[in-house]
CSV table of C-alpha atoms and ligand atoms in Angstrom, one decimal:
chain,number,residue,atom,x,y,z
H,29,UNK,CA,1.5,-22.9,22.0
H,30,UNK,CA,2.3,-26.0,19.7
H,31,UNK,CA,4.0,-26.0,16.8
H,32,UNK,CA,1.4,-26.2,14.0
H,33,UNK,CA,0.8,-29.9,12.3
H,34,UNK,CA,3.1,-29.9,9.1
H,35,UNK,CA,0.8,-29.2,6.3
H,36,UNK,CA,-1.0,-32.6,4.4
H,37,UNK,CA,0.7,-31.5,1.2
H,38,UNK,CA,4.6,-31.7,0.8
H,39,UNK,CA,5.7,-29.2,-1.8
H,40,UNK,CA,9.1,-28.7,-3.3
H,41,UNK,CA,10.7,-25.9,-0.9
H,42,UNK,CA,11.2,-22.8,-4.1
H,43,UNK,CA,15.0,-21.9,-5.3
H,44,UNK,CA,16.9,-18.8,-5.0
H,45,UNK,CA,20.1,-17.8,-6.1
H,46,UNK,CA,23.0,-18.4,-4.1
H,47,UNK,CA,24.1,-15.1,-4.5
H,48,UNK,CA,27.7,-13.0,-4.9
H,49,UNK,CA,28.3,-13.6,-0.9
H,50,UNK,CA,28.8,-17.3,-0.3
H,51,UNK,CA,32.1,-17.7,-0.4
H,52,UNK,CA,32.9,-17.3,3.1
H,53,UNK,CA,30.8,-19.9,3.9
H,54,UNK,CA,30.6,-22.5,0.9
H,55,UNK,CA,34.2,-22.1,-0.1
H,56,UNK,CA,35.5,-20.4,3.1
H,57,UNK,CA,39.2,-20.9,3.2
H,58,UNK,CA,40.4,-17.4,2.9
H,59,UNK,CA,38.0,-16.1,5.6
H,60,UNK,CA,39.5,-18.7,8.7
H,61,UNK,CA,35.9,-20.7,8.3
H,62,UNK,CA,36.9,-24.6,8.5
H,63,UNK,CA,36.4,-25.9,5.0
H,64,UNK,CA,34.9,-29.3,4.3
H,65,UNK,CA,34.6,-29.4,0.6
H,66,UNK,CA,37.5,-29.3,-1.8
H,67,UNK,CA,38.5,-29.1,-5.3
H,68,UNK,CA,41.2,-31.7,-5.0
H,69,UNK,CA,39.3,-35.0,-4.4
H,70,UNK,CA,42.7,-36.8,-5.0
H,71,UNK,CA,43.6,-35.4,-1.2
H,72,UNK,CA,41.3,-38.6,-0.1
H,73,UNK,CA,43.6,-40.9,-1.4
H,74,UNK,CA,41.8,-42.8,-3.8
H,75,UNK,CA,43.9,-45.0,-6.4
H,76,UNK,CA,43.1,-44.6,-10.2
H,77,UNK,CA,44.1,-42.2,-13.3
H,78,UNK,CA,44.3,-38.8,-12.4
H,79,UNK,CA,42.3,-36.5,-13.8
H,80,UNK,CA,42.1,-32.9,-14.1
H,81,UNK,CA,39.3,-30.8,-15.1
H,82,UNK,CA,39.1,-27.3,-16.1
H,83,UNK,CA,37.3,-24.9,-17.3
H,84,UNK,CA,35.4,-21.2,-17.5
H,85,UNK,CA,31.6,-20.4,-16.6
H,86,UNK,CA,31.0,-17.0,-19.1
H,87,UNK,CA,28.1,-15.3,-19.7
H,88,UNK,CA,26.1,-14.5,-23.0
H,89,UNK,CA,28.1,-12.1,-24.0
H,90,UNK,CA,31.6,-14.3,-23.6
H,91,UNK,CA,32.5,-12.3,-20.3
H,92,UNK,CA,34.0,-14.3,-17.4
H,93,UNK,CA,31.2,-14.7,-14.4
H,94,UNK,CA,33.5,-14.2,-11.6
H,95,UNK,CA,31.1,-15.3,-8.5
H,96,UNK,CA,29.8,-18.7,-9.4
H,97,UNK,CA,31.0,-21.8,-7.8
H,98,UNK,CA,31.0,-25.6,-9.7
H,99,UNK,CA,30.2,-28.8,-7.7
H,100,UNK,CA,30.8,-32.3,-9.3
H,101,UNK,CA,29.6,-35.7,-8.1
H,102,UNK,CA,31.3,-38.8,-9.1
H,103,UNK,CA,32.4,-42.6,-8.7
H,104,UNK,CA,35.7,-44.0,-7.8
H,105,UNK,CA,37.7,-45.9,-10.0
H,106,UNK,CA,35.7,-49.2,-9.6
H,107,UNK,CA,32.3,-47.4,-10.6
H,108,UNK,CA,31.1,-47.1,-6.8
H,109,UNK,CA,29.5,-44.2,-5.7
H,110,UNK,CA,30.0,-43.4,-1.8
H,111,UNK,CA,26.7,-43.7,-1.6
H,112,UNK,CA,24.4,-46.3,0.4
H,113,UNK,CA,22.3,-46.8,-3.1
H,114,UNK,CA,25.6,-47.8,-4.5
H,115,UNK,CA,25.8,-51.1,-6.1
H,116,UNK,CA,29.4,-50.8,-5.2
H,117,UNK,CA,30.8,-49.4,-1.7
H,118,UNK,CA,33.5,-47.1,-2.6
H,119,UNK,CA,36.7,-47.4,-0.9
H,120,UNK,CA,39.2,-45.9,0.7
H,121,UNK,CA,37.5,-43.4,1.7
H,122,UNK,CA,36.5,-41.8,-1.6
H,123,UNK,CA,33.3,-39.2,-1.3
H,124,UNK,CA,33.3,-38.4,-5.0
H,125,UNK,CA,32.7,-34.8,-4.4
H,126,UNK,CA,34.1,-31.6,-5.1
H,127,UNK,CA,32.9,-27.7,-5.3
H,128,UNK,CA,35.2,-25.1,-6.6
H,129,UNK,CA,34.3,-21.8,-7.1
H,130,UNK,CA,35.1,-19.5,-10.6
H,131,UNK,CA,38.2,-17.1,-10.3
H,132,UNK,CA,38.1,-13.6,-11.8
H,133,UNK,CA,38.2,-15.1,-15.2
H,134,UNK,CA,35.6,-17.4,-14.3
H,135,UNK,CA,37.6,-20.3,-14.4
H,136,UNK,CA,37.9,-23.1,-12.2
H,137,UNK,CA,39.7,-26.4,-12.1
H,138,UNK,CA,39.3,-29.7,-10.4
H,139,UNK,CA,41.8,-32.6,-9.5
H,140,UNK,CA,40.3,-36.1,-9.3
H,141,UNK,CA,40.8,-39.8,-10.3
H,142,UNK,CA,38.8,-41.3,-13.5
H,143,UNK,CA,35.6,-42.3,-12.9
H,144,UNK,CA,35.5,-46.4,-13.1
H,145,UNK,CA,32.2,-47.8,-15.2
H,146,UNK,CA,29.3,-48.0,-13.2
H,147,UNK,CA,27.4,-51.1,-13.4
H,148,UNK,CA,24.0,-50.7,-15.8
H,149,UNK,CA,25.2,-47.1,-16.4
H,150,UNK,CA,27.0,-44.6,-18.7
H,151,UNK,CA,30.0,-43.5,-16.3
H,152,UNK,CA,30.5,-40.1,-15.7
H,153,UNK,CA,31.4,-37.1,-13.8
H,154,UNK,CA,28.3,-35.1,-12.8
H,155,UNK,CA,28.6,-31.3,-11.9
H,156,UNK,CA,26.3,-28.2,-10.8
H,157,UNK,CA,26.8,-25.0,-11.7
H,158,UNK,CA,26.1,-22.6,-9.1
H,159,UNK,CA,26.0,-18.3,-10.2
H,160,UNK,CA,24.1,-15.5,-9.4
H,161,UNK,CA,20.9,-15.2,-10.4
H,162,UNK,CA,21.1,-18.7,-10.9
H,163,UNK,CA,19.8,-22.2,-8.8
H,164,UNK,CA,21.1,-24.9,-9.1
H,165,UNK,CA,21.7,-25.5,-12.9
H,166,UNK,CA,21.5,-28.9,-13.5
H,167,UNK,CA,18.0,-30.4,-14.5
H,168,UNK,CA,17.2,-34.3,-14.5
H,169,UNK,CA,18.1,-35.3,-17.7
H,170,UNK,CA,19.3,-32.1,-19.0
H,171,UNK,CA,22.3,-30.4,-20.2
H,172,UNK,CA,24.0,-28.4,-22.5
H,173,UNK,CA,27.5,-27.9,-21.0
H,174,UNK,CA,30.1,-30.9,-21.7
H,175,UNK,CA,33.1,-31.3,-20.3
H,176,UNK,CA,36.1,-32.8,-21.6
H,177,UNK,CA,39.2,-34.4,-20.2
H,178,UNK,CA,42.1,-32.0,-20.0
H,179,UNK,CA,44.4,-34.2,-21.5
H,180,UNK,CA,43.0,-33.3,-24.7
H,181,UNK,CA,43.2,-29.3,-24.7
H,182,UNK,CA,42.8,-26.9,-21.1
H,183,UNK,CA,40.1,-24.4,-22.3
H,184,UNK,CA,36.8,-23.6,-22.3
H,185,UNK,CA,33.3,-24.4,-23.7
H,186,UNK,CA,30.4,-21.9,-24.0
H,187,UNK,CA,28.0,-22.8,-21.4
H,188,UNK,CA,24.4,-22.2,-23.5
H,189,UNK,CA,23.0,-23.3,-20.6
H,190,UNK,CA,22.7,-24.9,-18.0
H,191,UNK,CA,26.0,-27.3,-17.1
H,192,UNK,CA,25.0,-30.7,-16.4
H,193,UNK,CA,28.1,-32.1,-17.5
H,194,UNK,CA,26.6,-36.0,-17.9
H,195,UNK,CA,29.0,-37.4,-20.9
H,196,UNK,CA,30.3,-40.9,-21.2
H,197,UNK,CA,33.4,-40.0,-23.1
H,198,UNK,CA,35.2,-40.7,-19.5
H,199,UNK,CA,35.1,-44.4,-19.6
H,200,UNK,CA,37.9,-46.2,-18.1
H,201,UNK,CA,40.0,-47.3,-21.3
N,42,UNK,CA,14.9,-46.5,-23.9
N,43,UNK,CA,13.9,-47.3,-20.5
N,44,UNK,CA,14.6,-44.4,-18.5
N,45,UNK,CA,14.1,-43.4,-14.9
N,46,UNK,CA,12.1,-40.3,-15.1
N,47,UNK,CA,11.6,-38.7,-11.7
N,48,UNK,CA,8.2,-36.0,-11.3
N,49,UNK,CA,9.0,-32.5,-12.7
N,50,UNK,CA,6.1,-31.0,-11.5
N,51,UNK,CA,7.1,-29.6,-8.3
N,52,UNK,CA,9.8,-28.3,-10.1
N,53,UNK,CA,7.7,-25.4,-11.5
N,54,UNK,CA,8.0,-24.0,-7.8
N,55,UNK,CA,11.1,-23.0,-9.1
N,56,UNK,CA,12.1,-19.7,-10.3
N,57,UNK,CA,12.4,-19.4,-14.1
N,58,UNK,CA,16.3,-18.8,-15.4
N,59,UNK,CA,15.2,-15.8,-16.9
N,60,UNK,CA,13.4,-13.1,-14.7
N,61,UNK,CA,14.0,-10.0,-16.2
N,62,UNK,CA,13.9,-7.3,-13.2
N,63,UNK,CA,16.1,-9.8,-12.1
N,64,UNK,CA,18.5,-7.9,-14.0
N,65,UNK,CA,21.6,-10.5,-13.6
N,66,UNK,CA,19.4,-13.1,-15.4
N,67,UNK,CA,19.6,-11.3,-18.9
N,68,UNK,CA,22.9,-12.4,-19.6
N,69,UNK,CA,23.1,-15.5,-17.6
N,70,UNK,CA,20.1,-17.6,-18.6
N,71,UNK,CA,19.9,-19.9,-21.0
N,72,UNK,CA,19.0,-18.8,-24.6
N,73,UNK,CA,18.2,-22.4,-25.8
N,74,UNK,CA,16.1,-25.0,-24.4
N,75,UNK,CA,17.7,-27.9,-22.3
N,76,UNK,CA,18.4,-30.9,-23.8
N,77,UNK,CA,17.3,-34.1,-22.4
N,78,UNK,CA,20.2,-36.5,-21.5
N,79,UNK,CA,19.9,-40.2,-19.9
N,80,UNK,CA,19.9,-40.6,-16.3
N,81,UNK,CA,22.2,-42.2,-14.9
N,82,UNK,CA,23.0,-43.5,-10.5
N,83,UNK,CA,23.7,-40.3,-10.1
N,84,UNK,CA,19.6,-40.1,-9.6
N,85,UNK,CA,19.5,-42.1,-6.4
N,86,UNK,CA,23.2,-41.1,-5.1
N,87,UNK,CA,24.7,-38.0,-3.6
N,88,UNK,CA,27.0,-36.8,-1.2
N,89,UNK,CA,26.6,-38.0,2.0
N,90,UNK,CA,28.7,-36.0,5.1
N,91,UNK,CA,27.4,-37.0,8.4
N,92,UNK,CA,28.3,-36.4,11.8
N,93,UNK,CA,31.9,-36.6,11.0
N,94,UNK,CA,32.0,-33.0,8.6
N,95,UNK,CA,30.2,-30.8,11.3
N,96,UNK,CA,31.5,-29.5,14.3
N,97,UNK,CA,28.6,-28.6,16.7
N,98,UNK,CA,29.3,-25.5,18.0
N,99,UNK,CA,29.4,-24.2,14.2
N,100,UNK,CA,25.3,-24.4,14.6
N,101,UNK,CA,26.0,-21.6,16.9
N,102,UNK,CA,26.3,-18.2,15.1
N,103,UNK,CA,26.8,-16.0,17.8
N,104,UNK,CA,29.6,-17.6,20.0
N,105,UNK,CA,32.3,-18.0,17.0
N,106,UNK,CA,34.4,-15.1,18.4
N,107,UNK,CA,35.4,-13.3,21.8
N,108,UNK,CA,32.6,-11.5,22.3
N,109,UNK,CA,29.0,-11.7,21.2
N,110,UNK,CA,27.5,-9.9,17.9
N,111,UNK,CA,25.3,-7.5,18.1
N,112,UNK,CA,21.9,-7.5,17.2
N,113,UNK,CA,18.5,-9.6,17.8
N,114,UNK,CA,19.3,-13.1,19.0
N,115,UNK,CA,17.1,-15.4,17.2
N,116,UNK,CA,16.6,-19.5,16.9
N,117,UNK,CA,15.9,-21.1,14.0
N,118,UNK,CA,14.5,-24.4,13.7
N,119,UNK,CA,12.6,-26.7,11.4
N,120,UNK,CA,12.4,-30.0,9.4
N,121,UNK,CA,13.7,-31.3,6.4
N,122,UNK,CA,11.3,-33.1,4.2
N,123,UNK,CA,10.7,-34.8,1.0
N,124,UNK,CA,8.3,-34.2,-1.6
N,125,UNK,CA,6.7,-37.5,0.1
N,126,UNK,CA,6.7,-36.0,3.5
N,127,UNK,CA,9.8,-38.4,4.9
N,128,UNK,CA,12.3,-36.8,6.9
N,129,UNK,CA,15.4,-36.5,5.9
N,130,UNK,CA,18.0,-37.4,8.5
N,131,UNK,CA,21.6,-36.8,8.7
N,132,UNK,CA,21.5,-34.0,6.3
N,133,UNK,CA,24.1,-31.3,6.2
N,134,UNK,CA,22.7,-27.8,6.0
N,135,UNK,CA,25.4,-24.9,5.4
N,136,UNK,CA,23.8,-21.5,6.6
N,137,UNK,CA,25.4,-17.5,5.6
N,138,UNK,CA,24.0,-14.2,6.2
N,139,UNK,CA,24.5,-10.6,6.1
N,140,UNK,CA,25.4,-9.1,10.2
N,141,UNK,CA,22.4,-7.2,11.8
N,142,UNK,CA,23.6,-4.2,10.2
N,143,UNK,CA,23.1,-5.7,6.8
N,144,UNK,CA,26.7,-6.3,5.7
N,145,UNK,CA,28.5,-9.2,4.5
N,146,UNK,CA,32.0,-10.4,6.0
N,147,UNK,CA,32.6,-10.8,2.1
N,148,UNK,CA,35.4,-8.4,0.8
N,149,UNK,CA,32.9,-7.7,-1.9
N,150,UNK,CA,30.3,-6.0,0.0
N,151,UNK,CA,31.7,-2.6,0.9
N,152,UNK,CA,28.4,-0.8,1.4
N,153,UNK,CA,28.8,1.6,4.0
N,154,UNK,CA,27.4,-0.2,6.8
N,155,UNK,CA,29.5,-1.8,10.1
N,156,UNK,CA,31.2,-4.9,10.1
N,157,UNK,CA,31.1,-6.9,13.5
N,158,UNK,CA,33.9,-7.9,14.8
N,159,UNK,CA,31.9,-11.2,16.9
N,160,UNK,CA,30.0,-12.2,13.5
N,161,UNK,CA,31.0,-13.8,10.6
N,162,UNK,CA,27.7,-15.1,9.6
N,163,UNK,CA,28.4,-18.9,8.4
N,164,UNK,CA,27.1,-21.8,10.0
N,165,UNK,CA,26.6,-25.1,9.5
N,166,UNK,CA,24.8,-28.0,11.3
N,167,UNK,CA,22.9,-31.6,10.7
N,168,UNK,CA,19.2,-32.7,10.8
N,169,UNK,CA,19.0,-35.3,13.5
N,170,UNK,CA,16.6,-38.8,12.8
N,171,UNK,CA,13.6,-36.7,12.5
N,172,UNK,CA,14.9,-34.4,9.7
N,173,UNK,CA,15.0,-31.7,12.2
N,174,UNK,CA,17.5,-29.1,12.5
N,175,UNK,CA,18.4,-25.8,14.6
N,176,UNK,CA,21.0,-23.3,14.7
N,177,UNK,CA,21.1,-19.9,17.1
N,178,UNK,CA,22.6,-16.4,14.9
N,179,UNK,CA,21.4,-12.9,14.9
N,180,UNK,CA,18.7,-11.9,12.8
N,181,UNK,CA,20.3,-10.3,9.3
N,182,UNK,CA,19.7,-6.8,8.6
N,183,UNK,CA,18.0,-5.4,5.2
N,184,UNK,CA,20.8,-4.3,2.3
N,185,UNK,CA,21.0,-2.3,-0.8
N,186,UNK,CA,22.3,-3.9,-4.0
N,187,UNK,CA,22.5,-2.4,-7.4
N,188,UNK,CA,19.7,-4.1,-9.2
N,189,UNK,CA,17.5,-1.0,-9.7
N,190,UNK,CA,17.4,2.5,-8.6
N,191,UNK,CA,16.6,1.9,-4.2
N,192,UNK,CA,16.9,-1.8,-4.2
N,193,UNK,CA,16.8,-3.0,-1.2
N,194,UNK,CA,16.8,-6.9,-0.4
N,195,UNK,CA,14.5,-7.9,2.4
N,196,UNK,CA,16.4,-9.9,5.9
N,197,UNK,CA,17.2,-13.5,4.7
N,198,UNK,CA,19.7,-16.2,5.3
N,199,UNK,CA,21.1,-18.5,2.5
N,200,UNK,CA,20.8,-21.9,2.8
N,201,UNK,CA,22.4,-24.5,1.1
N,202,UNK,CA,21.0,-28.3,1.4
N,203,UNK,CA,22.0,-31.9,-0.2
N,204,UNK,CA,19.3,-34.0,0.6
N,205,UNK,CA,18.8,-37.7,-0.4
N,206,UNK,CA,20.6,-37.8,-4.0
N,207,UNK,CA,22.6,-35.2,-6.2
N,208,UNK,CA,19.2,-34.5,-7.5
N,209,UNK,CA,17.7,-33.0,-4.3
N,210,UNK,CA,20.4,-30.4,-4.1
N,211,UNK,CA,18.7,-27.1,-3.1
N,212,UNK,CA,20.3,-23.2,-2.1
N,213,UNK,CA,17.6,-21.1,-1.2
N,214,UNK,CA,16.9,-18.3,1.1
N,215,UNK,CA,14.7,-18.1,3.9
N,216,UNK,CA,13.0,-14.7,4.8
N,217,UNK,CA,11.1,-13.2,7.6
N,218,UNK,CA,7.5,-12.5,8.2
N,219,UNK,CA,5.9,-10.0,7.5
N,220,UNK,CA,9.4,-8.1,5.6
N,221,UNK,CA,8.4,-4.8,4.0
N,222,UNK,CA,10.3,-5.5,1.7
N,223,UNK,CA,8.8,-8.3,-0.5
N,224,UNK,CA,7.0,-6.1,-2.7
N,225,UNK,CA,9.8,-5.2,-4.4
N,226,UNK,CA,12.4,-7.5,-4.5
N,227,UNK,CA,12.8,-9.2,-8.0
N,228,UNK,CA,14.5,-12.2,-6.5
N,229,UNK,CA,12.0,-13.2,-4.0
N,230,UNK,CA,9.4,-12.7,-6.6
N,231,UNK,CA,11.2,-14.7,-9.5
N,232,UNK,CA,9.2,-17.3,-8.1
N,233,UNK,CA,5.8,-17.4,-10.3
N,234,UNK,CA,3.9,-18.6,-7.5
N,235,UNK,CA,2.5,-16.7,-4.6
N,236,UNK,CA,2.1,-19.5,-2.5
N,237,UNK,CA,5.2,-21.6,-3.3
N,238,UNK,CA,6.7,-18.1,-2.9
N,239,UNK,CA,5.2,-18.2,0.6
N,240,UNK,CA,7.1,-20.7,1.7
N,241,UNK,CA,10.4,-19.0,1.9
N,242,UNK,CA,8.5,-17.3,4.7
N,243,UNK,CA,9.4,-18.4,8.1
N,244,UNK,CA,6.8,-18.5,10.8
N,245,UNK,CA,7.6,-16.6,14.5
N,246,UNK,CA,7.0,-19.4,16.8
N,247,UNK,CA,6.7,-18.6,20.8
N,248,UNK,CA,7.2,-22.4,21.4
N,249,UNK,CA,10.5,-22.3,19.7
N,250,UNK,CA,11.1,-18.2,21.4
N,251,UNK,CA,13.4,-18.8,24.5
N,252,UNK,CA,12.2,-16.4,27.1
N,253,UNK,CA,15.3,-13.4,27.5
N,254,UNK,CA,17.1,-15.0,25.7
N,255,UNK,CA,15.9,-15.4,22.0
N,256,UNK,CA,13.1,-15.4,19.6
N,257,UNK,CA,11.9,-18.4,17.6
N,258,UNK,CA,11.6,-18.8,13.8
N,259,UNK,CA,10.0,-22.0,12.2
N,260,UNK,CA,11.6,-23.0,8.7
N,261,UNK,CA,10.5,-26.3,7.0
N,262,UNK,CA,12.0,-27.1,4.1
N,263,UNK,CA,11.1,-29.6,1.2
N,264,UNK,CA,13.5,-31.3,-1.0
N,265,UNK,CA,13.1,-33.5,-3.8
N,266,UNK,CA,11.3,-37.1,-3.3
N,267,UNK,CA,13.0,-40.1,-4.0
N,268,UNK,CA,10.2,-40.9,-6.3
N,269,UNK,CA,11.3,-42.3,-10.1
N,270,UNK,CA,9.5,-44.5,-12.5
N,271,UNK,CA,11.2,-46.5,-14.9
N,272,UNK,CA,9.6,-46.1,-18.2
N,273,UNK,CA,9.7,-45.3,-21.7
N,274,UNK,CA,10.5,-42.4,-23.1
N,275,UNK,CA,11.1,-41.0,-26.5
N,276,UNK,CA,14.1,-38.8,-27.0
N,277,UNK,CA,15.5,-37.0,-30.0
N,278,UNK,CA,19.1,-36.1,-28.7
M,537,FE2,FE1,22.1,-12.3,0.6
């Protein structure tokens, strides 16, 4: 028997929640699985300001959410992405990407470098929230979570939504 | 403002963020309407980990210990699209599952059922030039959860993709045919549509089944296009 033509019509493969259980695969470390993603991207040795972002992912009530996991996306300090589409090649070896999941008070933290300004573009750090029920969070051109540098207080902001943190407050100065 | 503004409408294949007998969404969607923000290169980037983050044998489920896991040995095997039918090559996929028993290596699941000592039940592995990609594991037993009185989730694996950009990022599950079980599981049915629903389904496939040795599943999977046309658009933010 042959594998059936792929259908004429390409549509979007649905969602689903990544669930309470992904940790010992998408942030594996205390289970022995070999862990590729970090939430130090300074451990890839790119120059720049450090920065440090943290923060807590609650619910509508104010109550930690213990089990959800944050991914950013951003450029080095020049404004390249480590991406082919970059205008830019990053160096050094910079990917620009982190995941970290939420602690028991829902917090998480990440260690990085200030993103540079990206040519045409607001520069920013990007990030996905990931927590039971919920995809993906992040929308094209939607938000309603904002991060803000560390410097300025450690804490928290109310996530009405979903966390697309896409603020250009982080311009190099 | 000139903005790039990429096609939303496959997005309604997506589950809503609120779905009440998906009880966790109550609290955890959002109450207000999303606000529309710029885009930005984040729209045509992503991450990109290649042939240097995976180790092969981790597309191997079933030989990541001593011995072998119990259960029914299964292949599963399938192409990663876009919305404008283009493979996607050199993708990572990161793949975890519940043992044939039904329980999670997780220290979180404690529902009396047996751990396996040959099974932890993560994988990852790489679409090769044609998008495709395959890993071996056992196939993952139902659970209970605490959703509703008798919840039960039908078999699935977790999938986690990255696709062309940061805006192709998809976790999903995949499910079995023919599963009991999808009559009443509020997360499968989250998603409005039957047929978009439908294809979390994976297909047996006896050209894919390895004879005593394994059977075949078939999984396609479609992520966002690369698709975006600069144009104007009001905005009130
Ligand atoms: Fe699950």
């Amino acid at each position: 028997m042959m594998t059936e033509p792929l259908p004429p019509a390409h549509e979007l493969t649905p969602s689903q929640t990544v669930g309470p259980f992904f940790h010992f695969m998408l942030t594996p470390k205390a289970y022995g699985v070999r862990e590729i993603f970090m939430a130090d991207l300074t451990q890839e040795g790119p120059g720049g300001d450090r920065l440090r972002i943290e923060g807590r992912v609650l619910d509508a009530d104010g109550a930690p959410i213990p089990d959800a996991m944050v991914e950013i996306w951003q450029a080095d300090a020049n404004g390249a992405y480590a991406h082919p589409a970059s205008p830019k090649p990053a160096v050094n070896g910079f990917r620009g990407f982190g995941r970290c999941p939420t602690d028991a008070h829902g917090a998480f933290a990440f260690d990085t470098i200030m993103p540079g300004i990206v040519p045409t573009f607001p520069s920013s750090c990007h990030a996905d929230l990931f927590c039971r029920p919920r995809r993906p969070c992040r929308r094209p051109g939607s938000s309603t979570g904002a991060a803000r540098p560390a410097r300025h207080a450690p804490g928290s902001r109310r996530c009405e939504g979903p966390l697309g943190v896409h603020h250009p407050p982080w311009r190099r100065r | 403002m000139t903005r790039l503004i990429y096609p939303l409408d496959g997005l309604k294949a997506h589950p809503p963020s609120l779905s009440p007998a998906y009880t966790s969404t109550v609290r955890r969607a959002p109450s207000k309407p999303l606000i529309l923000l710029p885009h930005s290169l984040t729209e045509v980037t992503g991450p990109v980990y290649g042939h240097d983050s995976v180790v092969p044998s981790e597309a191997d489920l079933t030989r990541q210990h001593a011995g072998e896991p119990l259960g029914e040995r299964i292949i599963v095997t399938g192409r990663v699209l876009d919305e404008e039918g283009r493979p996607v090559p050199d993708t990572l996929i990161e793949v975890w599952q519940a043992n044939a028993a039904g329980r999670y290596i997780h220290v979180k699941d404690q529902h009396p059922a047996p751990l396996d000592a040959n099974f932890t039940g993560a994988g990852r592995c790489l679409t090769d030039s044609d998008g495709r990609y395959r890993f071996v594991t056992v196939k993952p037993g139902a659970y209970p959860w605490r959703n509703h009185h008798n919840a039960w989730r039908p078999a699935h694996i977790h999938l986690s993709l990255f696709g062309h950009s940061f805006l192709s990022r998809l976790v999903t599950q995949m499910y079995f045919p023919g599963d009991p079980l999808f009559p009443f599981d509020p997360i499968f049915n989250s998603i409005p549509d039957g047929a978009a629903r439908n294809r979390l389904i994976s297909r047996f496939d006896l050209s894919v089944t390895e004879p005593e040795w394994a059977l075949g599943y078939q999984f396609d999977i479609v992520l966002r296009g690369r698709q975006a046309t600069p144009m104007e658009e009001p905005h009130d933010d």
